[in-house]
Amino acid sequence: MLNFFNKLFKNNKIKKKIISLNKIKKNMLTNKRSIILEHNDEDTSTYSNFDKICQKSLYLEVTLDFPSKTLFGFVTSTYHYIDKNEKYLILDLNGPQIKNVSYIERKKLYPLEFEIISNVPDKKSLGTPLKITLPSFGHIIPNELKIKIEFITNENCQAIQFLKKEQTHSKKYPFMFTQCEAIQCRSLFPCQDTPSAKVFVTAKTFIDPPYKMLCSGLPKSVYWDVNRQKNVIVYKQKISIPTYLIAFAAGKISYEKISDRCGVYAEDDLVQIAKNEFINTENYLKKAEDYFGREYDWEVYNILVLPFSFPYGGMENPNLTFVSPSLLAGDGSLSYVIGHEISHSWTGNLVTNKNWENFWVNEGFTTFLERKLDGMIFGEDMENLEAMVGNSELENDIEMFGEENNYTQLMPNYEGVDPDDGFSSVPYEKGYQFLVYLESLVGKEAFKNIMQEYIKKYAYMSVDYNAFKEVYEDYVNDNTEGEEGKNILNDIDWDTWLYSKGKPFAEFNFSSNLSDEAIQFAEKYFVKNANYDGDYNTFKKWHTNVKVYFLNYIMNNIKKVDDKVYKNLRDNLKLNQENYNMEVKYLWYQIALKTKHDDVIPDLKKMLLSIGRMKYLKPLYSSWYEFNKKDAKSFFDKNKNLYHPIAQKNVASVFK
Ligand code: BES
Ligand code: ZN
């Protein structure tokens, strides 16, 4: 340590510096047992002191090793001081082993003291922060600091899933992917794991042949490292991003172009199928550009199809949206998920929620845009139908949580918990409905202008809902006469929208020809001796969303489904025979289980072994558990290792 300071301060003030260092050290020692870190007020899901000293850029050099199931290397970050009195740098960390921490000046490394704080109150969900003692600079504190940290992940890393070859589509090669949203980046490497502190990311990745390692940035160089005998790719993300958007994936992967700026990655033998499924991607991108009146900022939009254990439908990692293979329905009918992830390129990735309480600022806005795009492409009926399906999901989730549950608030309280625990359709659908309400007050054209202004004003920033509120209010004030604006704004009860529990307090009528048709069709099954001729053909031809709306409607009237109704549905619509996509299957199996029919169990088991998407797993296990506790639980216990750690935790919560 002394040596380091001798090098650092080659002037006659050196003695003073050493004394002050000793002082800090002493404080550190005396405080060691008494220091209890509190989470940050701005973002209760981080322990980092990003409001005092803030990350600006990250340079990652990482190697993925399949045999040992580890990711290792180093991260060099630059930080700038906001408060020059700050003596420590506190980073979020949850799992990786830290090897060395050094201060870099003029390319030279000087070791720094560090400590992993394990007596934090929310250790279980937020991890154990890394506290680094900063060099004692005396009076000449630099504006920026460069710090290098060497790390290695362990087998239990929550952000990574390593898949055996049997768990992939080809069953020939292993696979690996990361999932950092919401607060998992800290289990990859130490960082200020808060969406408030956006960073410029560069990553150099090393992997054994024949594998390829992808990252959520643009590839800048690709080469073969002769010394290390590894495939190397250097990625750069030229727009600053929140840490939850840092993503890696590796396996035996091929690429197919869809358009000049869009393409798809997948395991070699899936890539052509994936290309056909997502052939409309460029169209979605263009429509989104139209709505936002702004060009796509990220240059390239690629999709990566993951193996079946991916726990979400889609994840908006920049330049590299991750998707579940459950989207490969064969007819492009689940591409609304692509529309959703594309929309995040503006709402979420450009304008980012600054903490997880404001998650609806990402997801509610994105759901709103996703439906606008579907409206532009398939017509307003489809937009409304999707809103109705969303509303059914919202009602189901509110029922599952209970009307009084904190997570039924548009803005819940996440203090002391992992924000993933509160994941549900609430921020998506309540957020969506709030925006539809705000749109209805000013009209669609004006609302589009407001959205455009909002994106323009807050691009590259992290915000809470007040950013939008301000733009909305300014627009209304500037574009109305007399008392009109005031009257509009006075009518909006923001607090009730944001903080009330249970069902949204305003009701919407999203009905459309499509939903009317589905309701009529469903009602027929509830009357005796109806005529079912031609039903199969009608049902089969319906767009997935109509099928989904229909099945949701049946589920909401589950008490009317007796043995006869069940059999009529099953046989006339060939629900057990036809290979419908997973959106249809997961609803049909729930209907069967809720009405105590076990003829779906063999197919249900097949599905549970072939998909790890939480949207399906949780309600399926939950309905099966209600029907037959022992079988559901033992099947899960036997097979849970197929699922992603996040999904395992999420599903386990239904067995109470
Ligand atoms: N960003 C989310 C996925 C997510 C949310 C991951 C929270 C981790 C924590 C993504 O954009 C998303 O919303 N996916 C949905 C798509 C759907 C709403 C169209 C999904 O996975 O189902
Ligand atoms: Zn989303």
PDB file of N, CA, C and O in Angstrom, residues 319-356:
ATOM      1  N   ASN A 319     -29.795  -4.086 -29.434  1.00  0.00           N
ATOM      2  CA  ASN A 319     -29.206  -4.741 -30.609  1.00  0.00           C
ATOM      3  C   ASN A 319     -29.409  -6.255 -30.612  1.00  0.00           C
ATOM      4  O   ASN A 319     -29.018  -6.939 -31.553  1.00  0.00           O
ATOM      5  N   LEU A 320     -29.972  -6.791 -29.553  1.00  0.00           N
ATOM      6  CA  LEU A 320     -30.056  -8.252 -29.446  1.00  0.00           C
ATOM      7  C   LEU A 320     -31.216  -8.660 -28.531  1.00  0.00           C
ATOM      8  O   LEU A 320     -31.000  -9.103 -27.406  1.00  0.00           O
ATOM      9  N   THR A 321     -32.437  -8.482 -29.044  1.00  0.00           N
ATOM     10  CA  THR A 321     -33.595  -8.921 -28.260  1.00  0.00           C
ATOM     11  C   THR A 321     -33.526 -10.430 -28.046  1.00  0.00           C
ATOM     12  O   THR A 321     -33.287 -11.177 -28.996  1.00  0.00           O
ATOM     13  N   PHE A 322     -33.684 -10.852 -26.802  1.00  0.00           N
ATOM     14  CA  PHE A 322     -33.746 -12.293 -26.505  1.00  0.00           C
ATOM     15  C   PHE A 322     -35.208 -12.732 -26.584  1.00  0.00           C
ATOM     16  O   PHE A 322     -36.071 -12.041 -26.035  1.00  0.00           O
ATOM     17  N   VAL A 323     -35.488 -13.862 -27.221  1.00  0.00           N
ATOM     18  CA  VAL A 323     -36.872 -14.353 -27.204  1.00  0.00           C
ATOM     19  C   VAL A 323     -36.946 -15.839 -26.877  1.00  0.00           C
ATOM     20  O   VAL A 323     -36.007 -16.607 -27.100  1.00  0.00           O
ATOM     21  N   SER A 324     -38.122 -16.195 -26.380  1.00  0.00           N
ATOM     22  CA  SER A 324     -38.421 -17.589 -26.060  1.00  0.00           C
ATOM     23  C   SER A 324     -38.758 -18.338 -27.348  1.00  0.00           C
ATOM     24  O   SER A 324     -39.416 -17.781 -28.231  1.00  0.00           O
ATOM     25  N   PRO A 325     -38.354 -19.614 -27.437  1.00  0.00           N
ATOM     26  CA  PRO A 325     -38.730 -20.384 -28.636  1.00  0.00           C
ATOM     27  C   PRO A 325     -40.239 -20.643 -28.698  1.00  0.00           C
ATOM     28  O   PRO A 325     -40.732 -21.103 -29.720  1.00  0.00           O
ATOM     29  N   SER A 326     -40.957 -20.326 -27.598  1.00  0.00           N
ATOM     30  CA  SER A 326     -42.421 -20.500 -27.652  1.00  0.00           C
ATOM     31  C   SER A 326     -43.055 -19.531 -28.650  1.00  0.00           C
ATOM     32  O   SER A 326     -44.209 -19.675 -29.019  1.00  0.00           O
ATOM     33  N   LEU A 327     -42.289 -18.528 -29.095  1.00  0.00           N
ATOM     34  CA  LEU A 327     -42.830 -17.601 -30.103  1.00  0.00           C
ATOM     35  C   LEU A 327     -42.844 -18.227 -31.499  1.00  0.00           C
ATOM     36  O   LEU A 327     -43.466 -17.702 -32.412  1.00  0.00           O
ATOM     37  N   LEU A 328     -42.140 -19.339 -31.649  1.00  0.00           N
ATOM     38  CA  LEU A 328     -42.091 -19.976 -32.969  1.00  0.00           C
ATOM     39  C   LEU A 328     -43.377 -20.786 -33.186  1.00  0.00           C
ATOM     40  O   LEU A 328     -43.405 -22.008 -33.096  1.00  0.00           O
ATOM     41  N   ALA A 329     -44.454 -20.042 -33.460  1.00  0.00           N
ATOM     42  CA  ALA A 329     -45.771 -20.664 -33.575  1.00  0.00           C
ATOM     43  C   ALA A 329     -46.005 -21.186 -34.991  1.00  0.00           C
ATOM     44  O   ALA A 329     -46.936 -21.941 -35.230  1.00  0.00           O
ATOM     45  N   GLY A 330     -45.182 -20.762 -35.928  1.00  0.00           N
ATOM     46  CA  GLY A 330     -45.327 -21.244 -37.302  1.00  0.00           C
ATOM     47  C   GLY A 330     -46.069 -20.275 -38.206  1.00  0.00           C
ATOM     48  O   GLY A 330     -46.035 -20.407 -39.429  1.00  0.00           O
ATOM     49  N   ASP A 331     -46.764 -19.305 -37.607  1.00  0.00           N
ATOM     50  CA  ASP A 331     -47.566 -18.402 -38.445  1.00  0.00           C
ATOM     51  C   ASP A 331     -47.338 -16.928 -38.117  1.00  0.00           C
ATOM     52  O   ASP A 331     -48.115 -16.069 -38.526  1.00  0.00           O
ATOM     53  N   GLY A 332     -46.300 -16.648 -37.355  1.00  0.00           N
ATOM     54  CA  GLY A 332     -45.990 -15.254 -37.023  1.00  0.00           C
ATOM     55  C   GLY A 332     -46.966 -14.631 -36.038  1.00  0.00           C
ATOM     56  O   GLY A 332     -46.878 -13.441 -35.732  1.00  0.00           O
ATOM     57  N   SER A 333     -47.894 -15.440 -35.503  1.00  0.00           N
ATOM     58  CA  SER A 333     -48.988 -14.851 -34.713  1.00  0.00           C
ATOM     59  C   SER A 333     -48.557 -14.362 -33.329  1.00  0.00           C
ATOM     60  O   SER A 333     -49.307 -13.670 -32.660  1.00  0.00           O
ATOM     61  N   LEU A 334     -47.345 -14.703 -32.900  1.00  0.00           N
ATOM     62  CA  LEU A 334     -46.910 -14.203 -31.586  1.00  0.00           C
ATOM     63  C   LEU A 334     -45.872 -13.087 -31.728  1.00  0.00           C
ATOM     64  O   LEU A 334     -45.192 -12.733 -30.771  1.00  0.00           O
ATOM     65  N   SER A 335     -45.809 -12.516 -32.932  1.00  0.00           N
ATOM     66  CA  SER A 335     -44.811 -11.469 -33.175  1.00  0.00           C
ATOM     67  C   SER A 335     -45.122 -10.167 -32.462  1.00  0.00           C
ATOM     68  O   SER A 335     -44.301  -9.251 -32.478  1.00  0.00           O
ATOM     69  N   TYR A 336     -46.289 -10.075 -31.851  1.00  0.00           N
ATOM     70  CA  TYR A 336     -46.547  -8.862 -31.073  1.00  0.00           C
ATOM     71  C   TYR A 336     -45.481  -8.702 -29.985  1.00  0.00           C
ATOM     72  O   TYR A 336     -45.193  -7.592 -29.549  1.00  0.00           O
ATOM     73  N   VAL A 337     -44.894  -9.829 -29.570  1.00  0.00           N
ATOM     74  CA  VAL A 337     -43.802  -9.743 -28.584  1.00  0.00           C
ATOM     75  C   VAL A 337     -42.619  -8.994 -29.205  1.00  0.00           C
ATOM     76  O   VAL A 337     -41.960  -8.189 -28.536  1.00  0.00           O
ATOM     77  N   ILE A 338     -42.367  -9.232 -30.492  1.00  0.00           N
ATOM     78  CA  ILE A 338     -41.289  -8.501 -31.179  1.00  0.00           C
ATOM     79  C   ILE A 338     -41.653  -7.004 -31.219  1.00  0.00           C
ATOM     80  O   ILE A 338     -40.800  -6.147 -30.960  1.00  0.00           O
ATOM     81  N   GLY A 339     -42.928  -6.719 -31.513  1.00  0.00           N
ATOM     82  CA  GLY A 339     -43.381  -5.322 -31.512  1.00  0.00           C
ATOM     83  C   GLY A 339     -43.132  -4.680 -30.154  1.00  0.00           C
ATOM     84  O   GLY A 339     -42.698  -3.521 -30.057  1.00  0.00           O
ATOM     85  N   HIS A 340     -43.372  -5.453 -29.118  1.00  0.00           N
ATOM     86  CA  HIS A 340     -43.159  -4.961 -27.759  1.00  0.00           C
ATOM     87  C   HIS A 340     -41.670  -4.670 -27.513  1.00  0.00           C
ATOM     88  O   HIS A 340     -41.313  -3.577 -27.075  1.00  0.00           O
ATOM     89  N   GLU A 341     -40.829  -5.636 -27.833  1.00  0.00           N
ATOM     90  CA  GLU A 341     -39.392  -5.439 -27.554  1.00  0.00           C
ATOM     91  C   GLU A 341     -38.813  -4.320 -28.428  1.00  0.00           C
ATOM     92  O   GLU A 341     -37.959  -3.554 -27.976  1.00  0.00           O
ATOM     93  N   ILE A 342     -39.301  -4.204 -29.658  1.00  0.00           N
ATOM     94  CA  ILE A 342     -38.846  -3.102 -30.521  1.00  0.00           C
ATOM     95  C   ILE A 342     -39.233  -1.761 -29.888  1.00  0.00           C
ATOM     96  O   ILE A 342     -38.432  -0.824 -29.851  1.00  0.00           O
ATOM     97  N   SER A 343     -40.449  -1.686 -29.363  1.00  0.00           N
ATOM     98  CA  SER A 343     -40.904  -0.428 -28.746  1.00  0.00           C
ATOM     99  C   SER A 343     -40.010  -0.011 -27.582  1.00  0.00           C
ATOM    100  O   SER A 343     -39.805   1.178 -27.328  1.00  0.00           O
ATOM    101  N   HIS A 344     -39.464  -1.011 -26.885  1.00  0.00           N
ATOM    102  CA  HIS A 344     -38.548  -0.684 -25.783  1.00  0.00           C
ATOM    103  C   HIS A 344     -37.327   0.111 -26.264  1.00  0.00           C
ATOM    104  O   HIS A 344     -36.669   0.770 -25.452  1.00  0.00           O
ATOM    105  N   SER A 345     -37.020   0.019 -27.557  1.00  0.00           N
ATOM    106  CA  SER A 345     -35.861   0.772 -28.058  1.00  0.00           C
ATOM    107  C   SER A 345     -36.027   2.264 -27.792  1.00  0.00           C
ATOM    108  O   SER A 345     -35.052   3.010 -27.763  1.00  0.00           O
ATOM    109  N   TRP A 346     -37.279   2.715 -27.623  1.00  0.00           N
ATOM    110  CA  TRP A 346     -37.551   4.107 -27.258  1.00  0.00           C
ATOM    111  C   TRP A 346     -37.925   4.200 -25.773  1.00  0.00           C
ATOM    112  O   TRP A 346     -37.264   4.890 -25.022  1.00  0.00           O
ATOM    113  N   THR A 347     -38.981   3.482 -25.411  1.00  0.00           N
ATOM    114  CA  THR A 347     -39.459   3.544 -24.020  1.00  0.00           C
ATOM    115  C   THR A 347     -38.819   2.418 -23.208  1.00  0.00           C
ATOM    116  O   THR A 347     -39.250   1.276 -23.285  1.00  0.00           O
ATOM    117  N   GLY A 348     -37.803   2.743 -22.469  1.00  0.00           N
ATOM    118  CA  GLY A 348     -37.083   1.736 -21.684  1.00  0.00           C
ATOM    119  C   GLY A 348     -35.592   1.848 -21.950  1.00  0.00           C
ATOM    120  O   GLY A 348     -34.811   2.112 -21.056  1.00  0.00           O
ATOM    121  N   ASN A 349     -35.233   1.705 -23.230  1.00  0.00           N
ATOM    122  CA  ASN A 349     -33.793   1.703 -23.526  1.00  0.00           C
ATOM    123  C   ASN A 349     -33.243   3.108 -23.793  1.00  0.00           C
ATOM    124  O   ASN A 349     -32.092   3.391 -23.474  1.00  0.00           O
ATOM    125  N   LEU A 350     -34.083   3.986 -24.362  1.00  0.00           N
ATOM    126  CA  LEU A 350     -33.653   5.393 -24.524  1.00  0.00           C
ATOM    127  C   LEU A 350     -34.072   6.204 -23.297  1.00  0.00           C
ATOM    128  O   LEU A 350     -33.260   6.874 -22.673  1.00  0.00           O
ATOM    129  N   VAL A 351     -35.355   6.140 -22.991  1.00  0.00           N
ATOM    130  CA  VAL A 351     -35.852   6.781 -21.762  1.00  0.00           C
ATOM    131  C   VAL A 351     -36.108   5.643 -20.782  1.00  0.00           C
ATOM    132  O   VAL A 351     -36.946   4.780 -21.028  1.00  0.00           O
ATOM    133  N   THR A 352     -35.375   5.649 -19.690  1.00  0.00           N
ATOM    134  CA  THR A 352     -35.343   4.483 -18.806  1.00  0.00           C
ATOM    135  C   THR A 352     -35.954   4.784 -17.443  1.00  0.00           C
ATOM    136  O   THR A 352     -35.747   5.870 -16.901  1.00  0.00           O
ATOM    137  N   ASN A 353     -36.672   3.796 -16.893  1.00  0.00           N
ATOM    138  CA  ASN A 353     -37.174   4.004 -15.512  1.00  0.00           C
ATOM    139  C   ASN A 353     -35.983   4.148 -14.566  1.00  0.00           C
ATOM    140  O   ASN A 353     -35.017   3.402 -14.660  1.00  0.00           O
ATOM    141  N   LYS A 354     -36.074   5.116 -13.654  1.00  0.00           N
ATOM    142  CA  LYS A 354     -34.886   5.356 -12.834  1.00  0.00           C
ATOM    143  C   LYS A 354     -34.800   4.429 -11.624  1.00  0.00           C
ATOM    144  O   LYS A 354     -33.759   4.320 -10.992  1.00  0.00           O
ATOM    145  N   ASN A 355     -35.894   3.782 -11.285  1.00  0.00           N
ATOM    146  CA  ASN A 355     -35.874   2.750 -10.248  1.00  0.00           C
ATOM    147  C   ASN A 355     -37.029   1.796 -10.525  1.00  0.00           C
ATOM    148  O   ASN A 355     -37.828   2.025 -11.437  1.00  0.00           O
ATOM    149  N   TRP A 356     -37.134   0.725  -9.737  1.00  0.00           N
ATOM    150  CA  TRP A 356     -38.090  -0.345 -10.093  1.00  0.00           C
ATOM    151  C   TRP A 356     -39.509  -0.026  -9.662  1.00  0.00           C
ATOM    152  O   TRP A 356     -40.452  -0.643 -10.147  1.00  0.00           O
TER     153      TRP A 356
END
